[in-house]
Amino acid sequence: MLFNSFQFILLFLPITLFIFHTTARINQRVAFILLTLASLLFYSFDNAYYAALLALSIAVNFILGEAIRSRKDDAKTIHNILFIVALLMNLLLLGYFKYTNFFTYNINELLKTHISTSKIDLPPGISFYTFVQIAYIVDAYKGKIKNGSFAGYSLFVSFFPHLIAGPIIHINDMMPQFYNYKISSKTQTYIAAGISIFTIGLAKKVLVADLLAEKANQAYALIGAGHTLSTLDAWIGSLSYTLQIYYDFSGYSDMAIGLAYMFGIKFPINFNSPYKATSIIDFWRRWHITLSQFLRDYIYIPLGGNKAGATGRYRNLMLTMLLGGLWHGAGWNFVLWGGIHGSLLVCAHMFRAHTNSHQLRLPRWTPLITLPLTFFCVHMAWIPFRAEDLYTSYSMATSLFTNHGDTAEFTYVTLRTVLMVLLATVLLPNTQQLFPSDINSDHKDYPIKSALLTWSSSKPHAFAFGLLLTACLFSLTSPSTFIYFRF
């Protein structure tokens, strides 16, 4: 079931909200169980097999996690074996569904073998709920999980706002909020704020990302079919995807946070204006923040982090980004994308180390250069990320700088639209900046102080968001999936 569908917005969400808040007044444990069942229903909407697989994964991980957590120091060997078994189980499950055909194809190409392959459908969100459970297993191994119940753990993993595409959260961050849940005067405010944040995310997806997707898909389809794009076509098509993925994932992140608010839960900010970044290091502190933290904590640091000297640090950075690229998709184009970002991060850290060692102070106007330069690098890296294969990536990249034709498939009106969206992306406040600190703990003050731009549960704002939600609903002719759903 998609967040941007009539079934979800008009049926599933209001019914689930009503049942949860009504039941929570009477019996909190029953409310948890009903919300878990609703989340499994949400996940099984297209295929009940996926929900059965998720339920099995939850049960096995909880049993192993409890076994790991309960072991004492005198059973260290068993403790370590259980930990390794739990990690391998999760990685093998993810590897089977996501990488079997990729590795089989490459083995056949490399060794000239003829190992047969069959189509393996990737369960939605398996990468995310696997990472969430790996984090739980590691926390249990380190003794960070003090107590738990199967009902609580099941809700933690399956809670539908984060199930499909994050954010990647820890059980100690989410479950205490559920356990401390109480109906209060703030409940209505949180529900209203949640609906507003959800509406902003829905508008980003439906009114911006899906519009840009038409142009991006057209451009990449033409190249995939062997056509050569003009320079204007290439820039419009590639920029359309760069902005499409921004608003697609930013919209999903807002919708997930808004949905969680409706149930009294605060998710961590997962998206913080990454196209305002002034370095590639800054970009990865803003784009898919919880994934960046996961890669840092569970890959980069275990590899040695920055403790192995400069050379070891750069090697670990590159390996982490290559694995991060492969996590996004089983294809060499994703590995290339990860390699590009790994190389950019290495260069950025080398430059930072050089300036620090020589105590160099950069001029105040440096962001005027570094911001567009960072955006250009990120934009170029999105090309292999979007392309179906390496040849399409090469063709699109070369078309940007080689004028192959005089006639553009796209109009200058389309170019103006793309540039206006880009300008708005850089200049306007992001969603969390619109909400006061008592609603959003990650609120950052924005230079523009305006009651009009600061959300409140007032009638004028309710009317404005009602109009925006109505416009989104009228645009839901054929709901499209979110880009990160396929990862």
Short mmCIF file of C-alpha atoms in Angstrom, two decimals:
data_model
loop_
_atom_site.label_atom_id
_atom_site.label_comp_id
_atom_site.label_asym_id
_atom_site.label_seq_id
_atom_site.Cartn_x
_atom_site.Cartn_y
_atom_site.Cartn_z
CA MET A 1 0.00 0.00 0.00
CA LEU A 2 1.33 3.42 -0.93
CA PHE A 3 1.19 6.49 1.29
CA ASN A 4 0.01 8.42 -1.79
CA SER A 5 -3.06 6.30 -2.51
CA PHE A 6 -6.77 6.74 -1.81
CA GLN A 7 -6.90 3.42 0.06
CA PHE A 8 -4.28 4.62 2.50
CA ILE A 9 -5.33 8.25 2.96
CA LEU A 10 -9.11 7.80 3.07
CA LEU A 11 -9.45 4.32 4.59
CA PHE A 12 -6.45 2.72 6.24
CA LEU A 13 -5.01 5.78 8.01
CA PRO A 14 -8.18 7.25 9.59
CA ILE A 15 -9.45 3.81 10.68
CA THR A 16 -6.05 2.85 12.18
CA LEU A 17 -5.74 6.20 13.97
CA PHE A 18 -9.22 5.90 15.45
CA ILE A 19 -8.70 2.33 16.64
CA PHE A 20 -5.27 3.03 18.14
CA HIS A 21 -6.16 6.20 20.07
CA THR A 22 -9.47 4.78 21.25
CA THR A 23 -7.95 1.48 22.40
CA ALA A 24 -4.93 3.18 24.01
CA ARG A 25 -7.27 4.96 26.44
CA ILE A 26 -8.43 1.56 27.70
CA ASN A 27 -5.53 -0.86 27.30
CA GLN A 28 -2.13 0.16 25.98
CA ARG A 29 -0.91 -3.38 25.31
CA VAL A 30 -3.97 -4.18 23.20
CA ALA A 31 -3.41 -0.93 21.29
CA PHE A 32 0.18 -2.04 20.51
CA ILE A 33 -1.03 -5.41 19.22
CA LEU A 34 -3.74 -3.85 17.05
CA LEU A 35 -1.28 -1.33 15.60
CA THR A 36 1.15 -4.17 14.82
CA LEU A 37 -1.60 -6.11 13.06
CA ALA A 38 -2.57 -2.98 11.13
CA SER A 39 1.07 -2.52 10.07
CA LEU A 40 1.23 -6.13 8.85
CA LEU A 41 -2.02 -5.58 6.97
CA PHE A 42 -0.52 -2.46 5.39
CA TYR A 43 2.55 -4.46 4.34
CA SER A 44 0.54 -7.41 3.02
CA PHE A 45 -1.79 -5.29 0.89
CA ASP A 46 -0.10 -6.28 -2.38
CA ASN A 47 1.27 -9.68 -1.35
CA ALA A 48 0.50 -11.66 1.83
CA TYR A 49 3.74 -13.62 1.33
CA TYR A 50 5.74 -10.49 2.13
CA ALA A 51 3.97 -10.08 5.48
CA ALA A 52 4.60 -13.75 6.34
CA LEU A 53 8.31 -13.29 5.57
CA LEU A 54 8.42 -10.13 7.70
CA ALA A 55 6.64 -11.88 10.60
CA LEU A 56 9.08 -14.81 10.43
CA SER A 57 12.06 -12.43 10.38
CA ILE A 58 10.68 -10.58 13.41
CA ALA A 59 10.11 -13.79 15.38
CA VAL A 60 13.56 -15.25 14.66
CA ASN A 61 15.40 -11.99 15.37
CA PHE A 62 13.53 -11.50 18.64
CA ILE A 63 14.36 -15.03 19.80
CA LEU A 64 18.03 -14.63 18.88
CA GLY A 65 18.15 -11.13 20.37
CA GLU A 66 16.70 -12.37 23.67
CA ALA A 67 19.18 -15.26 23.71
CA ILE A 68 22.07 -12.87 23.08
CA ARG A 69 20.83 -10.39 25.67
CA SER A 70 20.36 -12.99 28.40
CA ARG A 71 23.82 -14.56 28.11
CA LYS A 72 26.24 -13.82 30.93
CA ASP A 73 29.98 -13.26 30.73
CA ASP A 74 30.62 -16.91 31.62
CA ALA A 75 28.94 -17.93 28.35
CA LYS A 76 30.94 -15.57 26.12
CA THR A 77 31.59 -18.16 23.40
CA ILE A 78 27.89 -18.97 23.00
CA HIS A 79 27.15 -15.24 23.18
CA ASN A 80 29.48 -14.57 20.24
CA ILE A 81 28.19 -17.54 18.23
CA LEU A 82 24.59 -16.41 18.62
CA PHE A 83 25.58 -12.90 17.56
CA ILE A 84 27.34 -14.16 14.41
CA VAL A 85 24.44 -16.48 13.57
CA ALA A 86 21.94 -13.61 13.91
CA LEU A 87 24.02 -11.31 11.70
CA LEU A 88 24.54 -13.98 9.05
CA MET A 89 20.85 -14.87 9.02
CA ASN A 90 19.88 -11.26 8.29
CA LEU A 91 22.61 -10.74 5.70
CA LEU A 92 21.85 -14.02 3.93
CA LEU A 93 18.14 -13.20 3.79
CA LEU A 94 18.88 -9.80 2.28
CA GLY A 95 21.55 -11.24 0.00
CA TYR A 96 19.27 -13.94 -1.39
CA PHE A 97 16.47 -11.60 -2.41
CA LYS A 98 18.60 -8.67 -3.48
CA TYR A 99 21.84 -10.01 -4.93
CA THR A 100 21.35 -13.63 -6.10
CA ASN A 101 20.70 -12.76 -9.73
CA PHE A 102 23.36 -10.03 -9.76
CA PHE A 103 26.12 -12.33 -8.56
CA THR A 104 24.92 -15.24 -10.71
CA TYR A 105 24.95 -13.07 -13.83
CA ASN A 106 28.46 -11.80 -13.12
CA ILE A 107 29.77 -15.30 -12.35
CA ASN A 108 28.35 -16.50 -15.66
CA GLU A 109 29.98 -13.59 -17.49
CA LEU A 110 33.34 -13.99 -15.75
CA LEU A 111 33.69 -17.78 -15.76
CA LYS A 112 31.62 -18.46 -18.91
CA THR A 113 29.31 -20.72 -16.92
CA HIS A 114 25.60 -21.22 -17.50
CA ILE A 115 24.08 -21.13 -14.04
CA SER A 116 20.36 -20.66 -14.49
CA THR A 117 18.59 -17.73 -12.88
CA SER A 118 14.96 -17.09 -12.09
CA LYS A 119 13.19 -13.85 -11.30
CA ILE A 120 13.30 -13.14 -7.57
CA ASP A 121 10.91 -10.42 -6.46
CA LEU A 122 12.40 -8.05 -3.91
CA PRO A 123 10.07 -7.68 -0.89
CA PRO A 124 9.39 -3.97 -0.29
CA GLY A 125 11.47 -2.47 2.48
CA ILE A 126 13.53 -5.61 3.15
CA SER A 127 16.74 -3.55 3.18
CA PHE A 128 15.32 -1.19 5.78
CA TYR A 129 13.75 -3.70 8.15
CA THR A 130 16.86 -5.87 7.88
CA PHE A 131 19.09 -2.92 8.86
CA VAL A 132 16.74 -2.03 11.73
CA GLN A 133 17.00 -5.58 13.05
CA ILE A 134 20.78 -5.73 12.59
CA ALA A 135 21.01 -2.58 14.71
CA TYR A 136 18.81 -4.30 17.33
CA ILE A 137 21.03 -7.41 17.35
CA VAL A 138 24.17 -5.27 17.76
CA ASP A 139 22.53 -3.28 20.58
CA ALA A 140 21.52 -6.55 22.28
CA TYR A 141 25.08 -7.85 21.94
CA LYS A 142 26.48 -4.67 23.50
CA GLY A 143 24.00 -4.89 26.39
CA LYS A 144 22.05 -1.79 25.39
CA ILE A 145 18.67 -3.59 25.41
CA LYS A 146 17.59 -3.76 29.05
CA ASN A 147 14.22 -5.39 28.65
CA GLY A 148 11.76 -6.12 25.93
CA SER A 149 8.63 -7.94 24.92
CA PHE A 150 7.70 -9.66 21.70
CA ALA A 151 4.70 -7.35 21.28
CA GLY A 152 6.91 -4.27 21.68
CA TYR A 153 9.61 -5.61 19.38
CA SER A 154 7.06 -6.55 16.71
CA LEU A 155 5.61 -3.05 16.77
CA PHE A 156 9.09 -1.51 16.64
CA VAL A 157 10.04 -3.38 13.45
CA SER A 158 6.69 -3.37 11.66
CA PHE A 159 5.43 0.16 12.52
CA PHE A 160 4.21 1.14 9.07
CA PRO A 161 5.45 4.78 8.88
CA HIS A 162 9.10 3.63 8.77
CA LEU A 163 8.70 0.06 7.49
CA ILE A 164 9.23 0.57 3.75
CA ALA A 165 11.90 3.26 3.44
CA GLY A 166 13.04 4.36 6.86
CA PRO A 167 14.17 6.23 8.80
CA ILE A 168 16.41 3.55 10.29
CA ILE A 169 15.71 3.75 14.01
CA HIS A 170 16.77 2.06 17.27
CA ILE A 171 14.35 0.34 19.59
CA ASN A 172 15.56 2.41 22.58
CA ASP A 173 14.59 5.59 20.71
CA MET A 174 11.08 4.56 19.69
CA MET A 175 9.55 2.17 22.21
CA PRO A 176 9.89 4.41 25.31
CA GLN A 177 7.73 6.91 23.44
CA PHE A 178 5.03 4.26 22.99
CA TYR A 179 5.34 3.09 26.61
CA ASN A 180 4.98 6.70 27.83
CA TYR A 181 2.07 7.41 25.52
CA LYS A 182 -0.84 9.17 27.20
CA ILE A 183 -3.86 11.00 25.86
CA SER A 184 -3.32 14.66 26.77
CA SER A 185 -4.08 18.17 25.62
CA LYS A 186 -1.13 17.88 23.24
CA THR A 187 -2.53 14.85 21.44
CA GLN A 188 -4.76 16.90 19.15
CA THR A 189 -1.90 19.29 18.41
CA TYR A 190 0.40 16.42 17.48
CA ILE A 191 -2.25 14.88 15.24
CA ALA A 192 -2.82 18.25 13.55
CA ALA A 193 0.92 18.78 13.11
CA GLY A 194 1.29 15.24 11.79
CA ILE A 195 -1.44 15.77 9.21
CA SER A 196 0.21 19.04 8.14
CA ILE A 197 3.68 17.48 7.78
CA PHE A 198 2.17 14.52 5.93
CA THR A 199 0.38 16.93 3.58
CA ILE A 200 3.60 18.80 2.81
CA GLY A 201 5.30 15.50 1.99
CA LEU A 202 2.37 14.39 -0.15
CA ALA A 203 2.52 17.67 -2.08
CA LYS A 204 6.26 17.23 -2.69
CA LYS A 205 5.63 13.77 -4.09
CA VAL A 206 2.45 14.34 -6.08
CA LEU A 207 2.79 17.93 -7.26
CA VAL A 208 6.57 18.16 -7.78
CA ALA A 209 8.40 14.81 -7.92
CA ASP A 210 5.85 13.04 -10.13
CA LEU A 211 5.76 16.01 -12.52
CA LEU A 212 9.55 15.99 -12.87
CA ALA A 213 9.54 12.20 -13.23
CA GLU A 214 7.79 12.49 -16.61
CA LYS A 215 10.67 14.54 -18.04
CA ALA A 216 13.39 12.43 -16.42
CA ASN A 217 11.84 9.16 -17.61
CA GLN A 218 11.44 10.51 -21.13
CA ALA A 219 15.08 11.59 -21.34
CA TYR A 220 16.53 8.36 -19.99
CA ALA A 221 14.15 6.27 -22.11
CA LEU A 222 15.35 8.06 -25.27
CA ILE A 223 18.99 7.37 -24.39
CA GLY A 224 18.19 3.79 -23.46
CA ALA A 225 16.59 3.33 -26.88
CA GLY A 226 19.79 4.45 -28.58
CA HIS A 227 18.89 8.08 -29.30
CA THR A 228 21.33 10.92 -28.81
CA LEU A 229 20.07 13.87 -26.79
CA SER A 230 20.82 17.49 -27.45
CA THR A 231 22.66 19.35 -24.73
CA LEU A 232 19.46 21.11 -23.64
CA ASP A 233 17.56 17.82 -23.51
CA ALA A 234 20.31 16.21 -21.47
CA TRP A 235 20.44 19.01 -18.92
CA ILE A 236 16.66 19.17 -18.55
CA GLY A 237 16.37 15.38 -18.26
CA SER A 238 19.24 14.91 -15.81
CA LEU A 239 18.27 17.91 -13.67
CA SER A 240 14.68 16.66 -13.64
CA TYR A 241 15.83 13.40 -12.05
CA THR A 242 18.16 15.20 -9.63
CA LEU A 243 15.17 17.21 -8.39
CA GLN A 244 12.74 14.29 -8.71
CA ILE A 245 14.69 12.07 -6.32
CA TYR A 246 15.11 15.02 -3.94
CA TYR A 247 11.39 15.74 -3.70
CA ASP A 248 10.44 12.07 -3.87
CA PHE A 249 12.58 11.12 -0.88
CA SER A 250 12.05 14.41 0.95
CA GLY A 251 8.31 13.91 0.47
CA TYR A 252 8.46 10.34 1.79
CA SER A 253 10.56 11.46 4.80
CA ASP A 254 8.04 14.18 5.65
CA MET A 255 5.13 11.75 5.28
CA ALA A 256 6.83 9.19 7.54
CA ILE A 257 7.52 11.83 10.23
CA GLY A 258 3.98 13.18 9.93
CA LEU A 259 2.44 9.73 10.26
CA ALA A 260 4.53 8.98 13.33
CA TYR A 261 3.42 12.28 14.92
CA MET A 262 -0.19 11.21 14.51
CA PHE A 263 0.59 8.27 16.82
CA GLY A 264 2.52 10.43 19.28
CA ILE A 265 5.96 9.28 18.06
CA LYS A 266 8.88 11.52 17.07
CA PHE A 267 11.09 10.11 14.33
CA PRO A 268 14.60 11.45 13.79
CA ILE A 269 15.01 13.92 10.94
CA ASN A 270 16.15 11.94 7.91
CA PHE A 271 16.42 14.69 5.31
CA ASN A 272 17.76 18.20 5.93
CA SER A 273 18.03 20.27 2.75
CA PRO A 274 20.97 18.32 1.25
CA TYR A 275 21.11 20.53 -1.86
CA LYS A 276 22.06 23.42 0.43
CA ALA A 277 25.23 21.52 1.39
CA THR A 278 28.51 23.35 0.89
CA SER A 279 30.65 20.19 0.72
CA ILE A 280 30.13 16.52 0.00
CA ILE A 281 30.79 15.84 3.70
CA ASP A 282 27.96 18.25 4.52
CA PHE A 283 25.75 16.56 1.90
CA TRP A 284 26.03 13.17 3.60
CA ARG A 285 25.13 14.78 6.93
CA ARG A 286 21.90 15.97 5.32
CA TRP A 287 20.88 13.20 2.85
CA HIS A 288 19.30 10.03 4.29
CA ILE A 289 20.80 10.91 7.67
CA THR A 290 19.90 7.68 9.46
CA LEU A 291 21.42 5.55 6.67
CA SER A 292 24.62 7.63 6.82
CA GLN A 293 24.74 7.05 10.58
CA PHE A 294 24.14 3.32 10.09
CA LEU A 295 26.96 3.05 7.52
CA ARG A 296 29.25 4.96 9.88
CA ASP A 297 28.41 2.96 13.01
CA TYR A 298 28.16 -0.54 11.50
CA ILE A 299 30.60 -0.47 8.57
CA TYR A 300 33.02 2.47 8.71
CA ILE A 301 33.89 2.25 12.41
CA PRO A 302 34.16 -1.59 12.50
CA LEU A 303 36.52 -1.34 9.52
CA GLY A 304 38.75 0.85 11.67
CA GLY A 305 37.28 4.28 11.03
CA ASN A 306 39.92 6.97 11.23
CA LYS A 307 42.11 5.08 13.72
CA ALA A 308 44.28 3.48 11.02
CA GLY A 309 45.91 6.72 9.90
CA ALA A 310 45.07 8.84 6.87
CA THR A 311 45.49 6.01 4.34
CA GLY A 312 43.36 3.61 6.36
CA ARG A 313 40.72 6.28 6.87
CA TYR A 314 40.42 6.97 3.14
CA ARG A 315 40.33 3.24 2.38
CA ASN A 316 37.55 2.73 4.91
CA LEU A 317 35.62 5.67 3.49
CA MET A 318 35.82 4.24 -0.02
CA LEU A 319 34.82 0.72 1.08
CA THR A 320 31.89 2.10 3.07
CA MET A 321 30.57 4.11 0.13
CA LEU A 322 31.04 1.22 -2.32
CA LEU A 323 29.00 -1.00 0.00
CA GLY A 324 26.49 1.83 0.42
CA GLY A 325 26.17 2.04 -3.35
CA LEU A 326 25.67 -1.72 -3.65
CA TRP A 327 23.06 -1.53 -0.88
CA HIS A 328 21.02 0.84 -3.04
CA GLY A 329 20.83 -1.65 -5.88
CA ALA A 330 22.34 -4.81 -7.34
CA GLY A 331 24.07 -3.26 -10.34
CA TRP A 332 27.43 -1.86 -11.38
CA ASN A 333 25.87 1.55 -11.91
CA PHE A 334 25.11 1.71 -8.17
CA VAL A 335 28.66 0.62 -7.37
CA LEU A 336 29.89 3.43 -9.64
CA TRP A 337 27.64 5.90 -7.82
CA GLY A 338 29.07 4.75 -4.49
CA GLY A 339 32.61 4.96 -5.88
CA ILE A 340 32.04 8.53 -7.08
CA HIS A 341 30.79 9.61 -3.67
CA GLY A 342 33.61 7.71 -1.96
CA SER A 343 36.17 9.51 -4.11
CA LEU A 344 34.54 12.88 -3.46
CA LEU A 345 34.54 12.23 0.30
CA VAL A 346 38.21 11.23 0.23
CA CYS A 347 39.10 14.42 -1.66
CA ALA A 348 37.02 16.55 0.71
CA HIS A 349 38.65 15.05 3.80
CA MET A 350 42.11 15.44 2.28
CA PHE A 351 41.38 19.10 1.56
CA ARG A 352 40.02 19.62 5.08
CA ALA A 353 43.11 17.95 6.60
CA HIS A 354 45.36 20.17 4.49
CA THR A 355 43.61 23.39 5.51
CA ASN A 356 43.58 22.38 9.18
CA SER A 357 47.26 21.39 9.23
CA HIS A 358 48.26 24.68 7.64
CA GLN A 359 45.70 26.64 9.70
CA LEU A 360 44.23 28.15 6.56
CA ARG A 361 41.12 30.28 6.87
CA LEU A 362 38.77 30.22 3.91
CA PRO A 363 37.13 33.52 2.91
CA ARG A 364 33.52 34.16 3.87
CA TRP A 365 32.35 34.00 0.27
CA THR A 366 33.62 30.41 -0.11
CA PRO A 367 30.06 28.93 0.09
CA LEU A 368 29.17 30.88 -3.05
CA ILE A 369 31.57 28.55 -4.87
CA THR A 370 31.34 25.36 -2.82
CA LEU A 371 27.53 25.15 -2.80
CA PRO A 372 27.07 25.07 -6.61
CA LEU A 373 30.21 22.91 -6.95
CA THR A 374 28.80 20.37 -4.47
CA PHE A 375 25.45 20.38 -6.25
CA PHE A 376 27.16 19.83 -9.62
CA CYS A 377 29.09 16.82 -8.27
CA VAL A 378 25.96 15.33 -6.69
CA HIS A 379 24.03 15.95 -9.91
CA MET A 380 26.63 14.16 -12.02
CA ALA A 381 26.67 11.23 -9.60
CA TRP A 382 22.87 10.83 -9.92
CA ILE A 383 23.31 9.95 -13.60
CA PRO A 384 24.64 6.39 -13.07
CA PHE A 385 22.24 6.04 -10.14
CA ARG A 386 19.26 6.63 -12.47
CA ALA A 387 20.57 5.01 -15.65
CA GLU A 388 19.71 1.40 -16.41
CA ASP A 389 23.31 0.53 -17.32
CA LEU A 390 26.80 2.02 -17.62
CA TYR A 391 26.41 2.80 -21.34
CA THR A 392 23.31 4.92 -20.67
CA SER A 393 25.26 6.70 -17.92
CA TYR A 394 28.09 7.48 -20.32
CA SER A 395 25.73 8.66 -23.06
CA MET A 396 23.83 11.00 -20.72
CA ALA A 397 27.00 12.42 -19.17
CA THR A 398 28.64 13.13 -22.55
CA SER A 399 25.43 14.68 -23.92
CA LEU A 400 25.60 17.33 -21.19
CA PHE A 401 28.75 18.79 -22.69
CA THR A 402 28.49 17.89 -26.39
CA ASN A 403 25.89 19.61 -28.52
CA HIS A 404 24.61 16.72 -30.63
CA GLY A 405 21.46 18.35 -31.96
CA ASP A 406 19.68 21.63 -32.65
CA THR A 407 16.13 20.53 -31.83
CA ALA A 408 15.15 19.81 -28.24
CA GLU A 409 12.48 17.29 -27.29
CA PHE A 410 11.67 19.48 -24.29
CA THR A 411 10.50 23.07 -24.39
CA TYR A 412 12.03 26.11 -22.76
CA VAL A 413 8.92 26.18 -20.55
CA THR A 414 10.12 22.87 -19.11
CA LEU A 415 13.58 24.36 -18.55
CA ARG A 416 12.07 27.32 -16.70
CA THR A 417 10.04 24.94 -14.53
CA VAL A 418 13.13 22.93 -13.62
CA LEU A 419 15.11 26.09 -12.80
CA MET A 420 12.26 27.50 -10.68
CA VAL A 421 12.07 24.26 -8.68
CA LEU A 422 15.84 24.30 -8.22
CA LEU A 423 15.77 27.91 -7.03
CA ALA A 424 12.96 27.15 -4.56
CA THR A 425 14.93 24.15 -3.27
CA VAL A 426 17.91 26.31 -2.39
CA LEU A 427 16.10 29.40 -1.07
CA LEU A 428 13.00 28.20 0.77
CA PRO A 429 12.96 26.73 4.31
CA ASN A 430 12.61 22.99 4.71
CA THR A 431 9.70 21.34 6.48
CA GLN A 432 11.16 21.14 9.98
CA GLN A 433 12.02 24.84 9.85
CA LEU A 434 8.32 25.65 9.47
CA PHE A 435 7.34 24.00 12.75
CA PRO A 436 7.95 25.51 16.21
CA SER A 437 10.36 23.87 18.63
CA ASP A 438 7.61 22.52 20.90
CA ILE A 439 6.42 20.43 17.95
CA ASN A 440 9.77 19.69 16.33
CA SER A 441 12.77 19.17 18.61
CA ASP A 442 15.06 19.39 15.57
CA HIS A 443 13.71 22.82 14.65
CA LYS A 444 16.34 25.17 13.28
CA ASP A 445 15.69 28.88 13.23
CA TYR A 446 15.29 30.26 9.74
CA PRO A 447 16.34 33.83 8.89
CA ILE A 448 12.82 34.69 7.71
CA LYS A 449 10.70 35.35 10.80
CA SER A 450 7.08 35.20 9.73
CA ALA A 451 3.90 34.00 11.40
CA LEU A 452 2.71 33.00 7.95
CA LEU A 453 5.65 30.60 7.52
CA THR A 454 5.58 29.23 11.08
CA TRP A 455 3.01 26.48 11.55
CA SER A 456 0.32 26.68 14.19
CA SER A 457 -2.92 24.83 14.82
CA SER A 458 -4.92 27.88 13.79
CA LYS A 459 -7.96 27.95 11.52
CA PRO A 460 -6.18 29.82 8.68
CA HIS A 461 -3.40 27.24 8.61
CA ALA A 462 -5.91 24.40 8.82
CA PHE A 463 -7.78 25.89 5.86
CA ALA A 464 -4.55 26.30 3.85
CA PHE A 465 -3.42 22.73 4.50
CA GLY A 466 -6.92 21.51 3.72
CA LEU A 467 -6.71 23.17 0.30
CA LEU A 468 -3.25 21.70 -0.30
CA LEU A 469 -4.44 18.20 0.67
CA THR A 470 -7.45 18.58 -1.64
CA ALA A 471 -5.17 19.58 -4.54
CA CYS A 472 -3.02 16.50 -3.86
CA LEU A 473 -6.04 14.18 -3.77
CA PHE A 474 -7.29 15.51 -7.10
CA SER A 475 -3.83 14.76 -8.54
CA LEU A 476 -3.86 11.11 -7.40
CA THR A 477 -5.06 9.66 -10.68
CA SER A 478 -2.45 6.88 -10.73
CA PRO A 479 -0.28 6.81 -7.58
CA SER A 480 3.39 6.15 -8.32
CA THR A 481 5.78 4.28 -6.05
CA PHE A 482 8.51 6.08 -4.15
CA ILE A 483 12.02 5.69 -5.56
CA TYR A 484 13.42 4.31 -2.30
CA PHE A 485 10.74 1.59 -2.18
CA ARG A 486 12.83 -0.48 -4.62
CA PHE A 487 15.87 -0.47 -2.34
#
